[in-house]
Amino acid sequence: MATTLEPVALPKVRHTECFIDGKWVPAASGKTFATMNPATEEEIAQVAEGDAADIDRAVKAARKAFENSAWSRIDARDRGRLIYRLADLIEEEIDELAALEALDNGKPVRDARAADLPLVVDCLRYYAGFADKIQGATIPVRGNYFTYTRKEPVGVVGQIIPWNFPMLMVAWKWGPALAAGCTIVMKPAEQTPLTCLRMAQLAKEAGFPDGVINVVPGFGPTAGAALVKHPGVDKIAFTGEHRTAQIIMRDASESLKRLTFELGGKSPNVILADADLDAAAAGTHFGLFFNQGQCCCAGSRVFVDERVHDEFVARLKKLAATRKLGNPLDRSTEQGPQVDQAQFDKIMKYIQLGQNEGANCLTGGKRFGDRGYFVEPTVFENVTDDMSIARDEIFGPVMSVLKFKEWEELIQRANNTMFGLAAAVWTRDVGRAHEFARRVRAGTIWVNCYDVFDAAAPFGGFKMSGQGRELGEEGMKPYTESKTVTIQL
Ligand code: ADP
């Protein structure tokens, strides 16, 4: 039996206003909105509801900081030192931040503490080290000229992030932007603004000049859209749904902003007959149910070789049926609630669709408890490629298991999706593993593992899963402009 550990203490909510030009200010309209605890459906706090007026103030502050402040003259290595300092301050407060993330998002505190927060700190340190390694080149041109390139910051960047990994998305966005010397206006997701606001205060304490980092909480169609349309913003970095990215692309076309997108997925996770089935089952379970299934790279199409199908599915069923749901602040909880009512309703609709379309629900399929947005870990077998649960991104704890016979058929079916974020294969055959990695069109391929992330390894999507890459050296590129300088000798 699992031991029940003491729940962590309820974290303090310290910041609920907009962070603009180094100061905490209410929204110009005076409006606020509630951020909710998804485990209890109760309000945690009222947060400033920023809109176009606040975005305008923030963009002006970011522009001024980009052009006139100490930030524009600071040595690259000292920029790196500020980012290191921010990482240190986050690490000092790691337990409280993990609890705040669990409270606002619903993720188990043990996941926030063991996964999200260490990745946040690591990502910031990785990019801190990059600040003084952004280099141009000398170019051998024809004639008596000396030509070189400079890598300059792209300018004021607007960053719009989702609610599934609130702090980690801040780190992925701030890290490379700050290392490059950009200034930032961030709009956190309306469901989960609290940890982003806390990070803004820590950035102030770390010593970033006023206006370098600005955070405006609010809603997508108001604050988000205003940021995308603002002529003072040079680039938008967005993580969220592909439909929102389509709107952003249209809205940004007027000012031809640079755009990077990290979007959804319907990632194939493939179990070949020669795989270590215990390891594959554990990894497959984790690859779908981690973070309540709310991962853009979730392995939501599980393809199993028909020869091992029944014994593998029995393992998946057992793992899902024994997953421990409960209060996210309880340290033994493995699965918390979905983030809000809208996500809960969407997931329940897909579970119903799966049943209506003829898939067999092996375990789960219902709401858990009567308070909070909890959904039982759900496994469907006999899923076919045409079913809604095999095609659409559900973003919840719903696994679809599909059978396959032949390798060629498998590769075709794995690629038969508009998405291309991630894919995994479980096998002992190294040749097959490399062929899978070459032929499946996705930005990340995992072999005999799932959801392995590292700040140094680029992440992003093929097809409708995104544009550009985050993390690693590639993640720096969208935050720099290349300038060519030619001098007659
Ligand atoms: P999710 O399903 O993860 O909420 P969204 O794409 O709706 O995905 O949201 C991701 C982020 O995009 C959130 O911060 C949200 O407020 C923002 N957003 C939503 N609509 C727009 C929009 N029209 N313009 C800019 N940002 C938006």
CSV table of N, CA and C in Angstrom, one decimal, residues 18-172:
chain,number,residue,atom,x,y,z
A,18,CYS,N,-0.2,43.5,-12.2
A,18,CYS,CA,0.7,43.5,-13.4
A,18,CYS,C,2.1,43.9,-12.9
A,19,PHE,N,3.1,43.3,-13.6
A,19,PHE,CA,4.5,43.7,-13.3
A,19,PHE,C,5.0,44.5,-14.5
A,20,ILE,N,5.0,45.8,-14.4
A,20,ILE,CA,5.4,46.7,-15.5
A,20,ILE,C,6.5,47.7,-15.1
A,21,ASP,N,7.5,47.7,-15.8
A,21,ASP,CA,8.6,48.7,-15.6
A,21,ASP,C,9.2,48.6,-14.2
A,22,GLY,N,9.2,47.3,-13.7
A,22,GLY,CA,9.8,47.1,-12.4
A,22,GLY,C,8.9,47.3,-11.2
A,23,LYS,N,7.6,47.6,-11.5
A,23,LYS,CA,6.6,48.0,-10.4
A,23,LYS,C,5.4,47.1,-10.5
A,24,TRP,N,4.8,46.9,-9.3
A,24,TRP,CA,3.5,46.1,-9.3
A,24,TRP,C,2.4,47.2,-9.4
A,25,VAL,N,1.6,47.0,-10.4
A,25,VAL,CA,0.5,48.0,-10.7
A,25,VAL,C,-0.8,47.2,-11.0
A,26,PRO,N,-2.0,47.8,-10.6
A,26,PRO,CA,-3.2,47.2,-11.0
A,26,PRO,C,-3.5,47.4,-12.5
A,27,ALA,N,-4.4,46.6,-13.1
A,27,ALA,CA,-4.7,46.9,-14.5
A,27,ALA,C,-5.3,48.3,-14.6
A,28,ALA,N,-5.1,48.9,-15.8
A,28,ALA,CA,-5.5,50.3,-16.0
A,28,ALA,C,-7.1,50.4,-15.8
A,29,SER,N,-7.7,49.3,-16.2
A,29,SER,CA,-9.2,49.3,-16.1
A,29,SER,C,-9.7,49.0,-14.6
A,30,GLY,N,-8.8,48.6,-13.8
A,30,GLY,CA,-9.1,48.2,-12.4
A,30,GLY,C,-9.7,46.8,-12.3
A,31,LYS,N,-9.9,46.2,-13.4
A,31,LYS,CA,-10.6,44.9,-13.4
A,31,LYS,C,-9.6,43.8,-12.9
A,32,THR,N,-10.3,42.7,-12.3
A,32,THR,CA,-9.5,41.6,-11.9
A,32,THR,C,-10.3,40.3,-12.3
A,33,PHE,N,-9.6,39.2,-12.3
A,33,PHE,CA,-10.3,37.9,-12.5
A,33,PHE,C,-9.8,36.9,-11.5
A,34,ALA,N,-10.6,35.8,-11.4
A,34,ALA,CA,-10.3,34.8,-10.3
A,34,ALA,C,-9.4,33.7,-10.9
A,35,THR,N,-8.3,33.4,-10.2
A,35,THR,CA,-7.6,32.2,-10.5
A,35,THR,C,-8.0,31.1,-9.5
A,36,MET,N,-8.4,29.9,-10.0
A,36,MET,CA,-9.1,28.9,-9.2
A,36,MET,C,-8.1,27.7,-8.9
A,37,ASN,N,-8.5,27.1,-7.8
A,37,ASN,CA,-7.8,25.8,-7.4
A,37,ASN,C,-8.6,24.7,-8.0
A,38,PRO,N,-8.0,24.0,-9.0
A,38,PRO,CA,-8.8,23.0,-9.7
A,38,PRO,C,-9.1,21.8,-8.9
A,39,ALA,N,-8.4,21.6,-7.7
A,39,ALA,CA,-8.7,20.4,-6.9
A,39,ALA,C,-10.0,20.7,-6.0
A,40,THR,N,-10.3,21.9,-5.8
A,40,THR,CA,-11.5,22.2,-4.9
A,40,THR,C,-12.5,23.1,-5.6
A,41,GLU,N,-12.2,23.6,-6.8
A,41,GLU,CA,-13.1,24.5,-7.5
A,41,GLU,C,-13.3,25.8,-6.8
A,42,GLU,N,-12.4,26.1,-5.9
A,42,GLU,CA,-12.5,27.4,-5.1
A,42,GLU,C,-11.5,28.4,-5.6
A,43,GLU,N,-11.9,29.7,-5.4
A,43,GLU,CA,-11.0,30.8,-5.8
A,43,GLU,C,-9.8,30.8,-5.0
A,44,ILE,N,-8.6,31.0,-5.6
A,44,ILE,CA,-7.4,31.2,-4.8
A,44,ILE,C,-7.2,32.7,-4.6
A,45,ALA,N,-7.3,33.4,-5.7
A,45,ALA,CA,-7.0,34.9,-5.6
A,45,ALA,C,-7.6,35.6,-6.7
A,46,GLN,N,-7.8,36.9,-6.6
A,46,GLN,CA,-8.2,37.8,-7.7
A,46,GLN,C,-6.9,38.3,-8.3
A,47,VAL,N,-6.8,38.3,-9.6
A,47,VAL,CA,-5.6,38.7,-10.3
A,47,VAL,C,-5.9,39.9,-11.3
A,48,ALA,N,-5.0,40.8,-11.4
A,48,ALA,CA,-5.3,41.9,-12.3
A,48,ALA,C,-5.6,41.4,-13.7
A,49,GLU,N,-6.6,42.0,-14.3
A,49,GLU,CA,-7.0,41.6,-15.7
A,49,GLU,C,-6.4,42.6,-16.7
A,50,GLY,N,-5.2,42.3,-17.1
A,50,GLY,CA,-4.6,43.3,-18.1
A,50,GLY,C,-5.3,43.2,-19.4
A,51,ASP,N,-5.3,44.4,-20.1
A,51,ASP,CA,-5.8,44.4,-21.5
A,51,ASP,C,-4.9,45.3,-22.4
A,52,ALA,N,-5.5,45.8,-23.5
A,52,ALA,CA,-4.6,46.5,-24.4
A,52,ALA,C,-3.9,47.7,-23.8
A,53,ALA,N,-4.5,48.4,-22.8
A,53,ALA,CA,-3.8,49.5,-22.2
A,53,ALA,C,-2.6,49.1,-21.4
A,54,ASP,N,-2.7,48.0,-20.7
A,54,ASP,CA,-1.6,47.5,-19.9
A,54,ASP,C,-0.5,46.9,-20.8
A,55,ILE,N,-0.9,46.3,-21.8
A,55,ILE,CA,0.1,45.8,-22.8
A,55,ILE,C,0.9,46.9,-23.4
A,56,ASP,N,0.2,48.0,-23.7
A,56,ASP,CA,0.8,49.2,-24.3
A,56,ASP,C,1.8,49.8,-23.3
A,57,ARG,N,1.4,49.9,-22.0
A,57,ARG,CA,2.4,50.4,-21.0
A,57,ARG,C,3.6,49.5,-20.9
A,58,ALA,N,3.3,48.2,-20.9
A,58,ALA,CA,4.4,47.2,-20.8
A,58,ALA,C,5.4,47.2,-22.0
A,59,VAL,N,4.8,47.3,-23.2
A,59,VAL,CA,5.6,47.3,-24.4
A,59,VAL,C,6.5,48.6,-24.4
A,60,LYS,N,5.9,49.7,-24.0
A,60,LYS,CA,6.7,51.0,-23.9
A,60,LYS,C,7.9,50.8,-22.9
A,61,ALA,N,7.6,50.2,-21.8
A,61,ALA,CA,8.6,50.0,-20.8
A,61,ALA,C,9.7,49.1,-21.4
A,62,ALA,N,9.3,48.0,-22.0
A,62,ALA,CA,10.3,47.1,-22.6
A,62,ALA,C,11.1,47.8,-23.7
A,63,ARG,N,10.5,48.6,-24.5
A,63,ARG,CA,11.2,49.3,-25.6
A,63,ARG,C,12.2,50.3,-25.0
A,64,LYS,N,11.8,51.0,-24.0
A,64,LYS,CA,12.7,51.9,-23.3
A,64,LYS,C,13.9,51.2,-22.7
A,65,ALA,N,13.6,50.1,-22.1
A,65,ALA,CA,14.7,49.3,-21.5
A,65,ALA,C,15.6,48.7,-22.5
A,66,PHE,N,15.0,48.3,-23.7
A,66,PHE,CA,15.9,47.8,-24.7
A,66,PHE,C,16.8,48.8,-25.3
A,67,GLU,N,16.3,50.1,-25.4
A,67,GLU,CA,17.1,51.1,-26.1
A,67,GLU,C,18.0,51.9,-25.2
A,68,ASN,N,17.4,52.2,-24.0
A,68,ASN,CA,18.1,53.2,-23.1
A,68,ASN,C,18.7,52.7,-21.8
A,69,SER,N,18.3,51.6,-21.4
A,69,SER,CA,18.7,51.3,-20.0
A,69,SER,C,20.1,50.6,-19.9
A,70,ALA,N,20.5,50.4,-18.7
A,70,ALA,CA,21.8,49.7,-18.5
A,70,ALA,C,21.8,48.4,-19.2
A,71,TRP,N,20.6,47.8,-19.4
A,71,TRP,CA,20.5,46.5,-20.1
A,71,TRP,C,21.2,46.6,-21.5
A,72,SER,N,21.0,47.7,-22.2
A,72,SER,CA,21.5,47.7,-23.6
A,72,SER,C,23.0,47.9,-23.6
A,73,ARG,N,23.6,48.3,-22.5
A,73,ARG,CA,25.1,48.5,-22.5
A,73,ARG,C,25.8,47.4,-21.7
A,74,ILE,N,25.1,46.6,-21.0
A,74,ILE,CA,25.7,45.6,-20.1
A,74,ILE,C,26.5,44.6,-20.9
A,75,ASP,N,27.6,44.2,-20.3
A,75,ASP,CA,28.5,43.1,-21.0
A,75,ASP,C,27.7,41.8,-21.0
A,76,ALA,N,27.9,41.1,-22.1
A,76,ALA,CA,27.2,39.8,-22.2
A,76,ALA,C,27.4,38.9,-21.0
A,77,ARG,N,28.6,38.8,-20.5
A,77,ARG,CA,28.8,37.9,-19.3
A,77,ARG,C,28.1,38.4,-18.1
A,78,ASP,N,27.9,39.7,-18.0
A,78,ASP,CA,27.1,40.2,-16.8
A,78,ASP,C,25.6,39.9,-17.0
A,79,ARG,N,25.2,39.9,-18.2
A,79,ARG,CA,23.8,39.5,-18.5
A,79,ARG,C,23.6,38.0,-18.0
A,80,GLY,N,24.6,37.2,-18.3
A,80,GLY,CA,24.6,35.8,-17.9
A,80,GLY,C,24.5,35.7,-16.4
A,81,ARG,N,25.3,36.6,-15.7
A,81,ARG,CA,25.3,36.5,-14.2
A,81,ARG,C,24.0,36.8,-13.6
A,82,LEU,N,23.2,37.7,-14.2
A,82,LEU,CA,21.9,38.0,-13.7
A,82,LEU,C,21.0,36.8,-13.9
A,83,ILE,N,21.1,36.1,-15.0
A,83,ILE,CA,20.2,34.9,-15.2
A,83,ILE,C,20.6,33.8,-14.2
A,84,TYR,N,22.0,33.7,-14.0
A,84,TYR,CA,22.4,32.7,-12.9
A,84,TYR,C,21.8,33.1,-11.6
A,85,ARG,N,21.8,34.4,-11.3
A,85,ARG,CA,21.2,34.8,-10.0
A,85,ARG,C,19.7,34.5,-9.9
A,86,LEU,N,19.0,34.7,-11.0
A,86,LEU,CA,17.6,34.4,-11.0
A,86,LEU,C,17.4,32.9,-10.7
A,87,ALA,N,18.2,32.1,-11.4
A,87,ALA,CA,18.2,30.6,-11.1
A,87,ALA,C,18.4,30.3,-9.7
A,88,ASP,N,19.4,30.9,-9.1
A,88,ASP,CA,19.7,30.7,-7.7
A,88,ASP,C,18.6,31.0,-6.8
A,89,LEU,N,17.9,32.2,-7.0
A,89,LEU,CA,16.8,32.6,-6.2
A,89,LEU,C,15.6,31.6,-6.3
A,90,ILE,N,15.4,31.1,-7.5
A,90,ILE,CA,14.3,30.1,-7.7
A,90,ILE,C,14.7,28.9,-6.9
A,91,GLU,N,15.9,28.5,-7.0
A,91,GLU,CA,16.3,27.3,-6.3
A,91,GLU,C,16.2,27.4,-4.7
A,92,GLU,N,16.5,28.6,-4.2
A,92,GLU,CA,16.3,28.8,-2.8
A,92,GLU,C,14.9,28.7,-2.4
A,93,GLU,N,14.0,29.0,-3.3
A,93,GLU,CA,12.5,29.0,-2.9
A,93,GLU,C,11.8,27.8,-3.6
A,94,ILE,N,12.6,26.7,-3.9
A,94,ILE,CA,12.0,25.7,-4.7
A,94,ILE,C,10.8,25.0,-4.1
A,95,ASP,N,10.8,24.8,-2.8
A,95,ASP,CA,9.6,24.0,-2.2
A,95,ASP,C,8.4,24.9,-2.3
A,96,GLU,N,8.5,26.2,-2.0
A,96,GLU,CA,7.3,27.0,-2.0
A,96,GLU,C,6.8,27.2,-3.4
A,97,LEU,N,7.7,27.4,-4.4
A,97,LEU,CA,7.3,27.5,-5.8
A,97,LEU,C,6.6,26.3,-6.3
A,98,ALA,N,7.1,25.1,-5.9
A,98,ALA,CA,6.5,23.8,-6.3
A,98,ALA,C,5.1,23.8,-5.8
A,99,ALA,N,4.9,24.2,-4.5
A,99,ALA,CA,3.6,24.2,-3.9
A,99,ALA,C,2.6,25.1,-4.6
A,100,LEU,N,3.1,26.3,-4.9
A,100,LEU,CA,2.3,27.3,-5.6
A,100,LEU,C,1.9,26.8,-7.0
A,101,GLU,N,2.8,26.2,-7.7
A,101,GLU,CA,2.5,25.6,-9.0
A,101,GLU,C,1.4,24.5,-8.8
A,102,ALA,N,1.5,23.7,-7.8
A,102,ALA,CA,0.5,22.6,-7.6
A,102,ALA,C,-0.8,23.2,-7.2
A,103,LEU,N,-0.8,24.3,-6.5
A,103,LEU,CA,-2.1,24.9,-6.0
A,103,LEU,C,-2.8,25.5,-7.2
A,104,ASP,N,-2.1,26.2,-8.1
A,104,ASP,CA,-2.8,26.9,-9.2
A,104,ASP,C,-3.1,26.0,-10.4
A,105,ASN,N,-2.2,25.1,-10.6
A,105,ASN,CA,-2.4,24.2,-11.8
A,105,ASN,C,-3.0,22.9,-11.5
A,106,GLY,N,-2.9,22.4,-10.3
A,106,GLY,CA,-3.5,21.1,-10.0
A,106,GLY,C,-2.5,19.9,-10.1
A,107,LYS,N,-1.3,20.2,-10.6
A,107,LYS,CA,-0.3,19.1,-10.7
A,107,LYS,C,0.2,18.6,-9.4
A,108,PRO,N,0.5,17.3,-9.2
A,108,PRO,CA,1.0,16.9,-7.9
A,108,PRO,C,2.3,17.6,-7.5
A,109,VAL,N,2.3,18.0,-6.3
A,109,VAL,CA,3.5,18.8,-5.8
A,109,VAL,C,4.8,18.0,-6.0
A,110,ARG,N,4.6,16.6,-5.9
A,110,ARG,CA,5.9,15.9,-6.1
A,110,ARG,C,6.4,15.9,-7.5
A,111,ASP,N,5.5,16.1,-8.5
A,111,ASP,CA,6.0,16.2,-9.9
A,111,ASP,C,6.6,17.6,-10.0
A,112,ALA,N,5.9,18.7,-9.5
A,112,ALA,CA,6.4,20.0,-9.6
A,112,ALA,C,7.8,20.1,-9.0
A,113,ARG,N,7.9,19.4,-7.8
A,113,ARG,CA,9.2,19.5,-7.1
A,113,ARG,C,10.3,18.7,-7.8
A,114,ALA,N,9.9,17.5,-8.4
A,114,ALA,CA,11.0,16.6,-8.9
A,114,ALA,C,11.2,16.9,-10.4
A,115,ALA,N,10.2,17.4,-11.1
A,115,ALA,CA,10.4,17.6,-12.6
A,115,ALA,C,10.4,19.1,-13.0
A,116,ASP,N,9.3,19.8,-12.8
A,116,ASP,CA,9.2,21.1,-13.3
A,116,ASP,C,10.3,22.1,-12.8
A,117,LEU,N,10.4,22.1,-11.5
A,117,LEU,CA,11.3,23.1,-10.9
A,117,LEU,C,12.8,22.9,-11.2
A,118,PRO,N,13.2,21.6,-11.1
A,118,PRO,CA,14.6,21.4,-11.5
A,118,PRO,C,14.9,21.7,-12.9
A,119,LEU,N,13.9,21.4,-13.8
A,119,LEU,CA,14.1,21.8,-15.2
A,119,LEU,C,14.1,23.3,-15.4
A,120,VAL,N,13.3,24.0,-14.6
A,120,VAL,CA,13.3,25.5,-14.7
A,120,VAL,C,14.7,26.0,-14.4
A,121,VAL,N,15.3,25.6,-13.3
A,121,VAL,CA,16.6,26.0,-12.8
A,121,VAL,C,17.7,25.7,-13.8
A,122,ASP,N,17.6,24.4,-14.3
A,122,ASP,CA,18.6,24.0,-15.3
A,122,ASP,C,18.5,24.8,-16.6
A,123,CYS,N,17.3,25.1,-17.0
A,123,CYS,CA,17.2,25.8,-18.3
A,123,CYS,C,17.7,27.2,-18.2
A,124,LEU,N,17.4,27.8,-17.0
A,124,LEU,CA,18.0,29.2,-16.9
A,124,LEU,C,19.5,29.2,-16.8
A,125,ARG,N,20.1,28.2,-16.1
A,125,ARG,CA,21.5,28.1,-16.0
A,125,ARG,C,22.1,27.8,-17.4
A,126,TYR,N,21.5,27.0,-18.1
A,126,TYR,CA,22.0,26.6,-19.5
A,126,TYR,C,22.1,27.9,-20.3
A,127,TYR,N,21.0,28.7,-20.3
A,127,TYR,CA,21.0,29.9,-21.1
A,127,TYR,C,21.9,31.1,-20.5
A,128,ALA,N,22.0,31.0,-19.2
A,128,ALA,CA,22.9,32.0,-18.6
A,128,ALA,C,24.3,31.8,-19.2
A,129,GLY,N,24.7,30.6,-19.3
A,129,GLY,CA,26.0,30.3,-19.9
A,129,GLY,C,26.1,30.6,-21.4
A,130,PHE,N,25.0,30.8,-22.0
A,130,PHE,CA,25.0,31.1,-23.5
A,130,PHE,C,25.3,32.6,-23.7
A,131,ALA,N,25.0,33.5,-22.7
A,131,ALA,CA,24.9,34.9,-23.0
A,131,ALA,C,26.2,35.4,-23.6
A,132,ASP,N,27.4,34.9,-23.2
A,132,ASP,CA,28.6,35.4,-23.7
A,132,ASP,C,29.2,34.5,-24.8
A,133,LYS,N,28.4,33.7,-25.4
A,133,LYS,CA,28.9,32.8,-26.4
A,133,LYS,C,28.0,32.9,-27.7
A,134,ILE,N,27.4,34.1,-27.8
A,134,ILE,CA,26.6,34.4,-29.0
A,134,ILE,C,27.6,35.1,-30.0
A,135,GLN,N,28.0,34.5,-31.0
A,135,GLN,CA,29.1,35.0,-31.8
A,135,GLN,C,28.7,35.1,-33.3
A,136,GLY,N,29.2,36.1,-34.0
A,136,GLY,CA,29.1,36.2,-35.4
A,136,GLY,C,30.2,35.5,-36.1
A,137,ALA,N,30.5,35.8,-37.3
A,137,ALA,CA,31.5,35.2,-38.1
A,137,ALA,C,32.3,36.2,-38.9
A,138,THR,N,33.5,35.9,-39.3
A,138,THR,CA,34.2,36.7,-40.4
A,138,THR,C,34.0,35.9,-41.7
A,139,ILE,N,33.6,36.7,-42.7
A,139,ILE,CA,33.2,36.0,-44.0
A,139,ILE,C,34.2,36.4,-45.1
A,140,PRO,N,34.7,35.3,-45.8
A,140,PRO,CA,35.6,35.6,-46.9
A,140,PRO,C,34.9,36.0,-48.1
A,141,VAL,N,34.8,37.3,-48.4
A,141,VAL,CA,34.1,37.8,-49.6
A,141,VAL,C,35.1,38.2,-50.7
A,142,ARG,N,34.6,38.4,-51.9
A,142,ARG,CA,35.5,38.8,-53.0
A,142,ARG,C,35.9,40.3,-52.8
A,143,GLY,N,37.0,40.6,-53.3
A,143,GLY,CA,37.4,42.1,-53.2
A,143,GLY,C,38.1,42.4,-51.9
A,144,ASN,N,38.5,43.7,-51.9
A,144,ASN,CA,39.3,44.2,-50.7
A,144,ASN,C,38.4,44.7,-49.6
A,145,TYR,N,37.7,43.7,-49.0
A,145,TYR,CA,36.7,44.1,-48.0
A,145,TYR,C,36.9,43.2,-46.8
A,146,PHE,N,36.5,43.7,-45.7
A,146,PHE,CA,36.5,42.9,-44.5
A,146,PHE,C,35.0,42.8,-44.1
A,147,THR,N,34.5,41.6,-44.1
A,147,THR,CA,33.0,41.4,-43.8
A,147,THR,C,32.9,40.5,-42.6
A,148,TYR,N,32.0,41.0,-41.7
A,148,TYR,CA,31.7,40.1,-40.5
A,148,TYR,C,30.3,40.2,-40.2
A,149,THR,N,29.8,39.3,-39.4
A,149,THR,CA,28.4,39.3,-38.9
A,149,THR,C,28.4,39.6,-37.4
A,150,ARG,N,27.3,40.3,-37.0
A,150,ARG,CA,27.1,40.5,-35.6
A,150,ARG,C,25.7,39.8,-35.3
A,151,LYS,N,25.6,39.2,-34.1
A,151,LYS,CA,24.3,38.6,-33.7
A,151,LYS,C,23.7,39.5,-32.7
A,152,GLU,N,22.7,40.2,-33.0
A,152,GLU,CA,22.1,41.2,-32.1
A,152,GLU,C,20.7,40.7,-31.6
A,153,PRO,N,20.3,41.2,-30.5
A,153,PRO,CA,19.0,40.8,-29.9
A,153,PRO,C,17.9,41.3,-30.9
A,154,VAL,N,16.9,40.4,-31.0
A,154,VAL,CA,15.8,40.8,-31.9
A,154,VAL,C,15.0,42.0,-31.5
A,155,GLY,N,15.0,42.3,-30.2
A,155,GLY,CA,14.3,43.5,-29.7
A,155,GLY,C,13.4,43.2,-28.5
A,156,VAL,N,12.2,43.8,-28.6
A,156,VAL,CA,11.1,43.5,-27.6
A,156,VAL,C,10.4,42.3,-28.1
A,157,VAL,N,10.3,41.3,-27.2
A,157,VAL,CA,9.6,40.1,-27.5
A,157,VAL,C,8.4,39.9,-26.7
A,158,GLY,N,7.3,39.5,-27.3
A,158,GLY,CA,6.0,39.2,-26.7
A,158,GLY,C,6.0,37.7,-26.5
A,159,GLN,N,5.7,37.2,-25.3
A,159,GLN,CA,5.8,35.8,-25.0
A,159,GLN,C,4.4,35.4,-24.4
A,160,ILE,N,3.8,34.4,-25.0
A,160,ILE,CA,2.4,34.0,-24.6
A,160,ILE,C,2.5,32.5,-24.3
A,161,ILE,N,2.2,32.1,-23.1
A,161,ILE,CA,2.4,30.8,-22.6
A,161,ILE,C,1.1,30.1,-22.1
A,162,PRO,N,1.1,28.8,-22.1
A,162,PRO,CA,-0.1,28.0,-21.7
A,162,PRO,C,0.0,27.7,-20.2
A,163,TRP,N,-0.9,26.9,-19.7
A,163,TRP,CA,-1.1,26.6,-18.3
A,163,TRP,C,-0.5,25.2,-17.9
A,164,ASN,N,0.0,24.4,-18.8
A,164,ASN,CA,0.3,23.0,-18.4
A,164,ASN,C,1.6,22.9,-17.7
A,165,PHE,N,2.6,23.7,-18.0
A,165,PHE,CA,3.9,23.8,-17.3
A,165,PHE,C,4.2,25.3,-17.1
A,166,PRO,N,3.4,25.9,-16.2
A,166,PRO,CA,3.5,27.4,-16.2
A,166,PRO,C,4.9,27.9,-15.9
A,167,MET,N,5.6,27.4,-14.9
A,167,MET,CA,7.0,28.0,-14.7
A,167,MET,C,8.0,27.5,-15.7
A,168,LEU,N,7.9,26.3,-16.1
A,168,LEU,CA,8.8,25.8,-17.1
A,168,LEU,C,8.7,26.6,-18.4
A,169,MET,N,7.5,26.9,-18.8
A,169,MET,CA,7.3,27.7,-20.0
A,169,MET,C,7.9,29.1,-19.8
A,170,VAL,N,7.9,29.6,-18.6
A,170,VAL,CA,8.6,30.9,-18.4
A,170,VAL,C,10.1,30.8,-18.6
A,171,ALA,N,10.6,29.7,-18.1
A,171,ALA,CA,12.1,29.5,-18.2
A,171,ALA,C,12.5,29.3,-19.7
A,172,TRP,N,11.7,28.5,-20.4
A,172,TRP,CA,12.0,28.2,-21.8
A,172,TRP,C,12.0,29.5,-22.6
